[in-house]
Each structure stands twice: as C-alpha cells, then as structure tokens.
Short mmCIF file of C-alpha atoms in Angstrom, two decimals:
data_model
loop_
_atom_site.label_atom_id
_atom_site.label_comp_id
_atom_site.label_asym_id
_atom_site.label_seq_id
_atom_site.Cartn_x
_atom_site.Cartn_y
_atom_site.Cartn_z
CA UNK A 14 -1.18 14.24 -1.33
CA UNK A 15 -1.62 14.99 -5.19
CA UNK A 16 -5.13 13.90 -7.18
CA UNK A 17 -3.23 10.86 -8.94
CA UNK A 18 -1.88 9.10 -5.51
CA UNK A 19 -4.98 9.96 -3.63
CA UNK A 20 -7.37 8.20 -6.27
CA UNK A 21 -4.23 5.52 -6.36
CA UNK A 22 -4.62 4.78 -2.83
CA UNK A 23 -8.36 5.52 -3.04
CA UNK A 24 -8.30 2.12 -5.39
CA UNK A 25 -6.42 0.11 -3.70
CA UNK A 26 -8.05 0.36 -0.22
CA UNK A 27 -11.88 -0.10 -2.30
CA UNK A 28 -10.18 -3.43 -3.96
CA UNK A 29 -9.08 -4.89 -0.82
CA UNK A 30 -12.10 -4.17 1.47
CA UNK A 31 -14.13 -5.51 -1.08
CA UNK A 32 -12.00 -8.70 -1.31
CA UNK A 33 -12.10 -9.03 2.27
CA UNK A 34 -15.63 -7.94 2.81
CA UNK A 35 -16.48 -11.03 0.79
CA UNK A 36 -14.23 -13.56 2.41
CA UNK A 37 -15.16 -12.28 5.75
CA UNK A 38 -18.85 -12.97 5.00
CA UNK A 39 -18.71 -16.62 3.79
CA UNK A 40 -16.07 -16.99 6.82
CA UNK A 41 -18.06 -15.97 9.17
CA UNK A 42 -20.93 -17.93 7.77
CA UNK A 43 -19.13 -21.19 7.36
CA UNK A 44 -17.45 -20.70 10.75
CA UNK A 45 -21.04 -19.70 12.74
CA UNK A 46 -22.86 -22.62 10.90
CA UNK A 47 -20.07 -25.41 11.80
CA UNK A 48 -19.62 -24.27 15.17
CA UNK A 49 -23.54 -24.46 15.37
CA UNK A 50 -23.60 -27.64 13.47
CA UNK A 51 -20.43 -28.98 15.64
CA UNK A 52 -21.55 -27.77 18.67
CA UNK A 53 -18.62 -25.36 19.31
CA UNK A 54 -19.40 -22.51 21.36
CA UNK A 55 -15.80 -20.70 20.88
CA UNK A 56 -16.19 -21.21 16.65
CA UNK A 57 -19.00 -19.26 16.53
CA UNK A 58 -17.66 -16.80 18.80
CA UNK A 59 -14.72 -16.76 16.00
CA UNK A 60 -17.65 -16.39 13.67
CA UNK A 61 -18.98 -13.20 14.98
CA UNK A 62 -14.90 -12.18 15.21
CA UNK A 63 -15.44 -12.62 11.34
CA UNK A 64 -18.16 -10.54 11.28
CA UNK A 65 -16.26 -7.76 13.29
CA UNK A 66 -13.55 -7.91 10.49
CA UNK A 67 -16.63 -7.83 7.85
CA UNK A 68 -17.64 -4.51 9.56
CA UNK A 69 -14.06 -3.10 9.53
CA UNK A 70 -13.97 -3.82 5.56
CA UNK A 71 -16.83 -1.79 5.32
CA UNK A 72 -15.11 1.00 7.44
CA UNK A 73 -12.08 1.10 5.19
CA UNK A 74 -14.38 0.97 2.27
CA UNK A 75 -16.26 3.94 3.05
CA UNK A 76 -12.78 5.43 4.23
CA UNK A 77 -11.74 5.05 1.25
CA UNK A 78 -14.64 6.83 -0.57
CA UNK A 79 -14.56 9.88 1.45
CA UNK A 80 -10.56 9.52 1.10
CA UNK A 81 -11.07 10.07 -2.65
CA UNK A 82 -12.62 13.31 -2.13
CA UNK A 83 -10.84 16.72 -1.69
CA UNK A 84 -11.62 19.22 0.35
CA UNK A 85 -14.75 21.33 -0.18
CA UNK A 86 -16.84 24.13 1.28
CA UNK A 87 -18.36 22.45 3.89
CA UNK A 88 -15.71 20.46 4.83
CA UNK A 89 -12.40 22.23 4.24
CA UNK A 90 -9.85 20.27 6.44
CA UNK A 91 -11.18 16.91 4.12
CA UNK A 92 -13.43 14.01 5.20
CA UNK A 93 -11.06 12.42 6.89
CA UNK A 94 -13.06 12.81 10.47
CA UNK A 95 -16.31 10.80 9.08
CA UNK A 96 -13.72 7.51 9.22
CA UNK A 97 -12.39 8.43 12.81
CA UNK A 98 -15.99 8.53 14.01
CA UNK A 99 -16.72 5.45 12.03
CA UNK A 100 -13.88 3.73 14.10
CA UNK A 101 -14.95 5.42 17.74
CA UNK A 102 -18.45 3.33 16.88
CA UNK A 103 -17.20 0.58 15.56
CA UNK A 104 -14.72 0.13 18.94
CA UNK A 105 -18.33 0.40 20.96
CA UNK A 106 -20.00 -2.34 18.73
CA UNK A 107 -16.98 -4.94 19.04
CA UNK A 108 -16.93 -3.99 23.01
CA UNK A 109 -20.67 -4.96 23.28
CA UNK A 110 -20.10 -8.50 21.11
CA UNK A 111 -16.26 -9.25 23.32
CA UNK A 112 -19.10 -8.71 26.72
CA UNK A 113 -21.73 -11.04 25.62
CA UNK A 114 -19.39 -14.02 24.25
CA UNK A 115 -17.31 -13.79 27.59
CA UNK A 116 -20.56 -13.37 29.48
CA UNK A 117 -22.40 -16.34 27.85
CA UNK A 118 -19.57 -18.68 27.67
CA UNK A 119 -18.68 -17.72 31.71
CA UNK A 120 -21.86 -19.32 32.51
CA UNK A 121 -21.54 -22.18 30.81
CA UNK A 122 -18.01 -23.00 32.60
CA UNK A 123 -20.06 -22.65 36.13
CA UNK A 124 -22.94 -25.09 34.48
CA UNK A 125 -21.11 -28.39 32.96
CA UNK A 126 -24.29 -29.28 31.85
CA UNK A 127 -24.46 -26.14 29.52
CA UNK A 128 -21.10 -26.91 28.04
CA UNK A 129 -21.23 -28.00 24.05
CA UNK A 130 -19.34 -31.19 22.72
CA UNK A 131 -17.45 -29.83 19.41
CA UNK A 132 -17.71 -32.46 16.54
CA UNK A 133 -14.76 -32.59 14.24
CA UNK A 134 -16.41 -30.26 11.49
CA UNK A 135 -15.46 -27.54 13.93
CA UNK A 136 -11.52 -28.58 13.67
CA UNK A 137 -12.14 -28.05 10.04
CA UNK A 138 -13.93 -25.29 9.79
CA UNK A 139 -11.38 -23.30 12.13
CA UNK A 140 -7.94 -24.89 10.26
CA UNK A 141 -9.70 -23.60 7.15
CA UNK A 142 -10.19 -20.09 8.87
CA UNK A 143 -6.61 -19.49 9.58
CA UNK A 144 -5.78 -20.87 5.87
CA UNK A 145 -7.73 -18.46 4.45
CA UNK A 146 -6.89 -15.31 6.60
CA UNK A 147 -3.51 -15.78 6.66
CA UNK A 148 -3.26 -15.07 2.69
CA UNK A 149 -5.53 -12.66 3.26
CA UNK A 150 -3.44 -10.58 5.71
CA UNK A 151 -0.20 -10.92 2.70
CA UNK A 152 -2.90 -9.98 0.10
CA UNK A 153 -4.15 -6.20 2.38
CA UNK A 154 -0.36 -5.85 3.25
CA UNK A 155 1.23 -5.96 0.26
CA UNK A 156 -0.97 -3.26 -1.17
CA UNK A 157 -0.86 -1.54 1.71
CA UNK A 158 3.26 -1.39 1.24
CA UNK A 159 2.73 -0.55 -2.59
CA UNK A 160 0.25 2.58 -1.97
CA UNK A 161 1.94 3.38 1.60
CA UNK A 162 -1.23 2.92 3.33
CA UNK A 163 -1.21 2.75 7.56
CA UNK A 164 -5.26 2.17 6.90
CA UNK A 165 -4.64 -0.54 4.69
CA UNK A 166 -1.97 -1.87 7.06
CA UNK A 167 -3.95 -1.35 10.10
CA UNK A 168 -6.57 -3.75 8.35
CA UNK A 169 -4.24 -6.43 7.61
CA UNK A 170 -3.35 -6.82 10.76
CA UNK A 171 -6.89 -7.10 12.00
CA UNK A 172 -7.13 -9.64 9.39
CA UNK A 173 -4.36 -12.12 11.29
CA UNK A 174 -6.00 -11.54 14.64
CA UNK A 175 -8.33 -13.37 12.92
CA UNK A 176 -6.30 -15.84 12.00
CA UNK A 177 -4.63 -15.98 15.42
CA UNK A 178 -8.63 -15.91 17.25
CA UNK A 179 -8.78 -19.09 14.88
CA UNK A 180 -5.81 -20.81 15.92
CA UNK A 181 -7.18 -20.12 19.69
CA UNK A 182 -10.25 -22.18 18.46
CA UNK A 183 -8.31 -24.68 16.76
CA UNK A 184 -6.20 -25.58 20.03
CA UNK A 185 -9.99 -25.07 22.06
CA UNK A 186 -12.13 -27.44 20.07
CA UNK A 187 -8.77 -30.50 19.65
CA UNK A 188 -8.75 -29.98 23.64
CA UNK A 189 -12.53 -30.96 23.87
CA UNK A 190 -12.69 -33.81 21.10
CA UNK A 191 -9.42 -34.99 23.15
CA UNK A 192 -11.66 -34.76 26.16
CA UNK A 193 -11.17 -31.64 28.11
CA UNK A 194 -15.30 -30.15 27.68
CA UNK A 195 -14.30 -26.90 29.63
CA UNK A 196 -11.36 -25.82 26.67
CA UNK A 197 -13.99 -24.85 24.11
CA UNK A 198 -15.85 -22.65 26.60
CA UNK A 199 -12.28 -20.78 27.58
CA UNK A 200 -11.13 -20.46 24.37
CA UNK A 201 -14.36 -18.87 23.69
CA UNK A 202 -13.67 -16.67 26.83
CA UNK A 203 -9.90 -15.91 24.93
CA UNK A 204 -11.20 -14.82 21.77
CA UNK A 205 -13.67 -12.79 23.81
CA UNK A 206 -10.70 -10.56 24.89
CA UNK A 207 -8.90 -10.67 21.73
CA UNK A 208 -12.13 -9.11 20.29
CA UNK A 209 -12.10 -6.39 23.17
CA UNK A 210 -8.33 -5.55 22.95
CA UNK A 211 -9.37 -4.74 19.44
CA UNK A 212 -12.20 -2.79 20.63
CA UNK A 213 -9.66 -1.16 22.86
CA UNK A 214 -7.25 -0.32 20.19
CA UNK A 215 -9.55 1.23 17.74
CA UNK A 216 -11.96 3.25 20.34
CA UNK A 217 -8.48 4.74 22.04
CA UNK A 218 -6.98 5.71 18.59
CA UNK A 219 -10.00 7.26 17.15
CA UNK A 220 -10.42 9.21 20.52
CA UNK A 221 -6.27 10.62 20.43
CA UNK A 222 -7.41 11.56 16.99
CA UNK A 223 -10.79 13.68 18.16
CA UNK A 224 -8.96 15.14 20.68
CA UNK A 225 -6.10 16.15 18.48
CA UNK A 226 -3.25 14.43 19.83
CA UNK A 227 -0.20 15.40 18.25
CA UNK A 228 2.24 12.59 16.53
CA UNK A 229 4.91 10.74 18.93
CA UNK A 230 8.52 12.46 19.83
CA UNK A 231 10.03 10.48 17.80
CA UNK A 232 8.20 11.46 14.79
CA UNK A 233 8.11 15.58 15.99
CA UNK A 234 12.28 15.37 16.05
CA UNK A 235 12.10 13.98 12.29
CA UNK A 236 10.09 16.63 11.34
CA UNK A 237 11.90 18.65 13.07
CA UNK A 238 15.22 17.64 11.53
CA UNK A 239 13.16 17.63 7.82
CA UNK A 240 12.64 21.21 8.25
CA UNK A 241 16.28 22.68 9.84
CA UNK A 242 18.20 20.83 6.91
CA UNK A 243 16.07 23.41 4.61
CA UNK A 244 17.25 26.37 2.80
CA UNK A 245 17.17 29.18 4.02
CA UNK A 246 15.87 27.72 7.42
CA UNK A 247 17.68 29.31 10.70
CA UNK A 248 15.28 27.55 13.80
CA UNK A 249 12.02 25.93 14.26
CA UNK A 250 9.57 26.14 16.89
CA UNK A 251 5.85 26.26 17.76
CA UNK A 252 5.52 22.92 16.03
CA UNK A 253 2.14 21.25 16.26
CA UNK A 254 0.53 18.07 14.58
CA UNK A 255 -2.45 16.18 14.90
CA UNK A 256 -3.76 13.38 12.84
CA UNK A 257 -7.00 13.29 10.80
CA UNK A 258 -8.46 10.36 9.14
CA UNK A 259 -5.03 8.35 9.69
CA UNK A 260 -3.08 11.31 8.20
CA UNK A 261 -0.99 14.23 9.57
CA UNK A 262 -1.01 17.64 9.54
CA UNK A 263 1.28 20.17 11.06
CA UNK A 264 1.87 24.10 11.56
CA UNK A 265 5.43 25.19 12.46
CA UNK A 266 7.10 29.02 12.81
CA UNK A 267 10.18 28.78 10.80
CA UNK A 268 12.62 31.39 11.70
CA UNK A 269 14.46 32.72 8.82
CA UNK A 270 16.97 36.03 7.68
CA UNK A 271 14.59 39.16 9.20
CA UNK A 272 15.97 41.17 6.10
CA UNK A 273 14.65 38.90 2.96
CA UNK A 274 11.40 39.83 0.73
CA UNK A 275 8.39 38.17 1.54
CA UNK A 276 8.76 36.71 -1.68
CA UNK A 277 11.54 34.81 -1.07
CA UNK A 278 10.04 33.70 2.52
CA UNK A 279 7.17 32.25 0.95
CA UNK A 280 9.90 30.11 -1.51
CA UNK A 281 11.35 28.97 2.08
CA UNK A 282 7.81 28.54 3.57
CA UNK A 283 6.68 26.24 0.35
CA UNK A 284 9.97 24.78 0.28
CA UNK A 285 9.46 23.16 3.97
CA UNK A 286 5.96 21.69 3.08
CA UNK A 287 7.36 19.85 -0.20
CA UNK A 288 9.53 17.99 1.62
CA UNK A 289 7.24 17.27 4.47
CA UNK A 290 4.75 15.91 2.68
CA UNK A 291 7.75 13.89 0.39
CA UNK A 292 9.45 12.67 3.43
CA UNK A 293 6.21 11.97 5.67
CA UNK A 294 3.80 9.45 4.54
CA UNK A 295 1.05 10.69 6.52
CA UNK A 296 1.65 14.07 6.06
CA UNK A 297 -0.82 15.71 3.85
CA UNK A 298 -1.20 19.12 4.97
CA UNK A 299 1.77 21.75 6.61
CA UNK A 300 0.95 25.19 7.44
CA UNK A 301 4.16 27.42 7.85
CA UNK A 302 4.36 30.48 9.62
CA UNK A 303 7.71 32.89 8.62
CA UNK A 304 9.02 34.30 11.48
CA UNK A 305 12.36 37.30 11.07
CA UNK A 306 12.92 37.02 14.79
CA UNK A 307 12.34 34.31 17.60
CA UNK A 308 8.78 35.33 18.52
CA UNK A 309 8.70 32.71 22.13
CA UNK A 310 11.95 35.31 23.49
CA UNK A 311 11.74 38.74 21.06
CA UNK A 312 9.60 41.56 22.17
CA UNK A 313 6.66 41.93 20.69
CA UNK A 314 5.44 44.02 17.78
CA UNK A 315 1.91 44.12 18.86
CA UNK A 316 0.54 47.66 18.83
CA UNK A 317 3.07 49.15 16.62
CA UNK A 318 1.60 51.16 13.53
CA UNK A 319 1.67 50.08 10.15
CA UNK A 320 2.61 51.47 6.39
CA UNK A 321 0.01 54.02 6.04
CA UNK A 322 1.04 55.55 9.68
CA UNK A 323 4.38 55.10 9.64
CA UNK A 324 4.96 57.13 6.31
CA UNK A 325 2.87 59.83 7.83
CA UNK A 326 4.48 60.24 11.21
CA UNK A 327 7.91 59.62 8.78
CA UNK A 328 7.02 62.66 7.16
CA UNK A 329 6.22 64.56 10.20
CA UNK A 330 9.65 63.58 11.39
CA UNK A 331 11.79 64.55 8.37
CA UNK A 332 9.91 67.43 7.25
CA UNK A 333 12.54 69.62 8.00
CA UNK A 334 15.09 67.52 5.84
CA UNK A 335 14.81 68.50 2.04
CA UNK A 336 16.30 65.29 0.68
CA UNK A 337 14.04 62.89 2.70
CA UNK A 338 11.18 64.18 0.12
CA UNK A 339 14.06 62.65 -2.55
CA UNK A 340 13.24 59.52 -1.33
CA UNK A 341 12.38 56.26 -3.77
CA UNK A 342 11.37 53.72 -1.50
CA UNK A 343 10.82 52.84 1.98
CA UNK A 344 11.29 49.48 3.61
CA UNK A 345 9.72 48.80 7.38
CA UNK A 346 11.43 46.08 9.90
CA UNK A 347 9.63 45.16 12.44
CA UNK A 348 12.19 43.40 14.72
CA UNK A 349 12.55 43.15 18.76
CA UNK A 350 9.53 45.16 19.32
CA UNK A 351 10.29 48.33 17.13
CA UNK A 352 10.47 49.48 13.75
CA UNK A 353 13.85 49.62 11.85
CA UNK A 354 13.51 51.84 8.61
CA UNK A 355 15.78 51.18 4.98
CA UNK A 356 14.92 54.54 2.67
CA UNK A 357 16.00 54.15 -0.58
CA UNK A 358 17.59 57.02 -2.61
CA UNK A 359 18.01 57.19 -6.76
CA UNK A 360 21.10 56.97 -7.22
CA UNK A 361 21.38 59.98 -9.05
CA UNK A 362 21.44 61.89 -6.05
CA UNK A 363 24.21 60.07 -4.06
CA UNK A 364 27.55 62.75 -3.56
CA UNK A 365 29.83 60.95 -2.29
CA UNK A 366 29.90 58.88 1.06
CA UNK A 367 30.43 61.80 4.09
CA UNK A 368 27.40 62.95 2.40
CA UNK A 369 25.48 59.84 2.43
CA UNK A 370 27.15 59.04 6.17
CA UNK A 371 25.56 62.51 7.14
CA UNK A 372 22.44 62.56 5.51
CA UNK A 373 21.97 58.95 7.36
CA UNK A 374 22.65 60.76 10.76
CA UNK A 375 20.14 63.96 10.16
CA UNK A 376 17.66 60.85 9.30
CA UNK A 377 18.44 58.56 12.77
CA UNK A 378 18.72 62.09 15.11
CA UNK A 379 15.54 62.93 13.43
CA UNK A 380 13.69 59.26 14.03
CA UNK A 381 14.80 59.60 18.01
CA UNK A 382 11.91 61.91 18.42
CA UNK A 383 9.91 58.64 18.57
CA UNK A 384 10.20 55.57 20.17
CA UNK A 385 9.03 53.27 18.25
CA UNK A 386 11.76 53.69 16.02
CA UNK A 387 14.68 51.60 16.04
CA UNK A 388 16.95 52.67 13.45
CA UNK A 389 17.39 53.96 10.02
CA UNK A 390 19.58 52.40 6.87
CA UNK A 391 19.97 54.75 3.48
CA UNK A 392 20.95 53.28 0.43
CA UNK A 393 20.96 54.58 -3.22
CA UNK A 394 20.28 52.29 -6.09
#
C-alpha cells in the first residue's frame, strides 16, 4: 500500500472511530441510566454492549495510528500485530462482561422477587438506540467501501449488533410493561450471548492471525490465477499467506524460462507483486522467489560449486584447448542438479560452423571429466 492511500485510509478509520467513540459513550450512558432509572435489567446490559462498541472504537482508533506508520527498524514487518493483540484482549474483556450479565440476570429468573419492572423510559431509550446505530453502521460502511477498509467494515458491523442487541431489548422490556416480568431478564440473558459470540469472533480471528493462518482456498486459487496470467510466468507453487493487522502478505516460487538474465526475472518477480497488491485489497506485502526449474520435483543444486570454482576447475579442464583461453564470457546454469555451461566467443574468431560444431565437442568431451557438468553451449557474438 503506497504513503497517499495508507494515510487515506489512516483518516478515514481516525474520523469514524472518533464519531463512534462519541456516540457510543452518550449511548451507553443514556441507555445504562434509563435502564437504571426504568428498572430494566436487559437495557443496561445493552448499555455495557455500548460500552463494548466504545472500546472497539478505541481499538480501530489506535489501529489506525499504528496503520499510518511504515515499517521501521524495530518493527520491520509494520505495526500491524499491536492491533491483533489489541483484539485477542479485547475478545477476553467482552467474554468476562457476556459471563456476568448472563450470570446476574440467571439468578434473577430463579428469584421472581429479584426481577425489575421496566418503566416506559426504557422502551424509549432502546427505540432511540437502534435509531441511532443503525445510521451509524451506513455512516462506518460507507467509508469503509470508499477507502476499501475490512477494519472499518468489521466495525460497522459491530455497530448493528448493537442495533440488533437493542431491538432484543426493545421486544424484552414491551414483553414486561405488557406483563410478562421474566422477558426483560431473558432478553438480558440474549444480549449476554450476542456479546460473547462477539467475544468469540474477535478472540478466534486475532488468534488465526498469531498463529499465521494462511487466507481461505478460495482466495489462494485467485492469487493463484493473478500470478499464472503474468508475463513471463510458466507455474506457481510454494505459495504461502498469512494475515497481519487485517492485511495479507504472501511468498510464492514463480517458475519462469531457466535461460533469462536475472534482470529480466526480477521484471517478472516485480511484475507479480504489482498486480497482487492492485488486485488484492488486503495484500500489502508479496515476496517472490524466481525459480528456472520446478524445485518440489528437480534435483537439487545444493552442494554444487559456484563462479569462482567453477572457472578454476573450467580451466583445469580445457587447459589443453588453446581457444578456450579465447573465451569472452561464461554463463553458469544450474538446472536438474548440475551445471550447464554457455562460453561466449568474439566473434572475430568464429571460422565457419564444422569449426564451431568441433570446437563445441573438444569443449563437452573435455567437461565429461567431471560430473557435475551437464553440458556445454558456444556461441560467438
């Protein structure tokens, strides 16, 4: 993700937790103080739902900061771990409220004299809740369609459980006022496990995401897919992803022509992470390994030597042919678990082609000597 759509999302996701911090707060305060006023056991437990919203605003606020920030030396992968531990806590907190409403307002179903008599300010307080959260859940979703956000998203929709713990309330406290006293203390009981199952959903996402669980099949095949329809692309595999901080990353080995420059690999390799990262919204960082041969099924070239003792046992080899020493530049291959050689000659000295042929055959007789040596290709040029 570049600077300017980083700080752009960075904005958007500050704005709306802010906006929703507020609202939460005088929510939560109108909606504890009614039910306490109205005697409504399940609108204050929708009040302290409030509150669990007000402390996922904050989350996404201070997601949002660290969001902002690039990478640095201490934390090179990005800060985008600080808001999955955030959201691990903040699944433990809502799991210890969701216990003590279900827990209180279970005794008071076994004690009728314990159970509350909602007054009608409760019924108001509550219709006004969902009101209010409602346009709050269009106001964090449209922004999060406009800066492609799954955070801000994520928090819209905890917005309209809200709304929906409200509506709960709503049908608890008209059940009581109509005359059924045990409806407030189950709908209390209700929003008790709406509050866990929200618990649940945060605490088991932020733990796939510690663990690094990779993205869903579905997802893998349209990366996969992304990357094949590239240029220069033959076959993908070794493809791994994880998320961090509600993003994606991913390394793949992309198998491409064994006899291009490295130069032009790296085009290929740089080419497949742009269009990752274009295609993939949450994709903002793709490691690519080039690969000239299949590396799961090819021998390997572990243990083979490199440039430095290659040329000298090359020289050892060829020392008894003259024109070797002729040579302009040497080319190593190291394919299906030995090394294939392309020696360049000026072309000054080529002859004609029986000579080249030959010369070609003195080289490969010469290279047989040693095993780790595949082949040999002249050219002059």
């Amino acid at each position: 993700m570049d600077t300017i759509a980083r700080q752009a999302r960075a904005r958007a996701i500050k704005r709306t937790s802010v906006v929703g911090a507020v609202i939460n707060l005088l929510l939560s305060a109108i909606k504890i103080a009614a039910g306490w006023m109205g005697q409504s056991h399940a609108l204050i437990a929708d009040g302290v739902h409030s509150l669990s919203d007000l402390l996922s605003d904050v989350l996404v606020w201070f997601a949002g900061h660290k969001a902002a920030k690039g990478p640095d030396a201490e934390h090179p992968y990005g800060h985008g771990r600080f808001e999955t531990v955030a959201t691990l806590v903040l699944g433990f907190l809502l799991s210890a409220v969701a216990i003590g409403i279900a827990w209180d307002a279970t005794e008071r179903l076994f004690q009728p004299e314990a159970l509350l008599r909602p007054e009608p300010i409760a019924l108001y307080a509550a219709g006004l809740s969902i009101l209010v959260k409602e346009v709050l859940y269009w106001y964090t979703r449209a922004y999060g369609l406009r800066v492609r956000s799954d955070l801000l998203m994520a928090n819209a929709w905890h917005h309209r459980s809200d709304a929906i713990s409200s509506i709960v309330v709503l049908i608890g406290v008209a059940g009581t006022l109509a005359g059924l006293p045990y409806l407030d203390s189950v709908a209390s009981v209700i929003v008790a496990v709406m509050i866990a199952k929200i618990a649940w959903d945060l605490g088991s996402d932020a733990t796939r995401e510690l663990v690094d669980t990779g993205l869903s099949p579905e997802r893998l095949r349209e990366i996969s897919q992304i990357i094949r329809r590239s240029t220069g692309v033959r076959d993908v595999h070794m493809l791994r992803t994880r998320t961090l901080g509600g993003n994606a990353s991913a390394d793949v080995h992309v198998l491409v022509d064994p006899d291009i420059s490295v130069s032009e690999g790296h085009a290929i390799s740089m080419l497949v992470q742009e269009r990752l990262m274009e295609a993939i919204d949450r994709m903002s960082d793709v490691t690519v390994h080039i690969d000239p041969e299949d590396d799961e099924t090819a021998a390997p070239t572990k243990g083979l030597p490199l440039r430095t003792e290659v040329i000298e046992r090359l020289d050892q080899l060829w020392g008894q042919i003259p024109e070797a020493l002729m040579r302009k530049r040497v080319v190593l291959h190291y394919l299906a678990g030995a090394i294939t050689v392309d020696i360049f000659f000026p072309l000054r000295t080529y002859i004609d082609e029986p000579t080249a042929r030959q010369l070609r055959d003195r080289l490969r007789e010469a290279l047989q000597a040693d095993a780790r040596f595949a082949d040999v290709r002249v050219y002059f040029g």
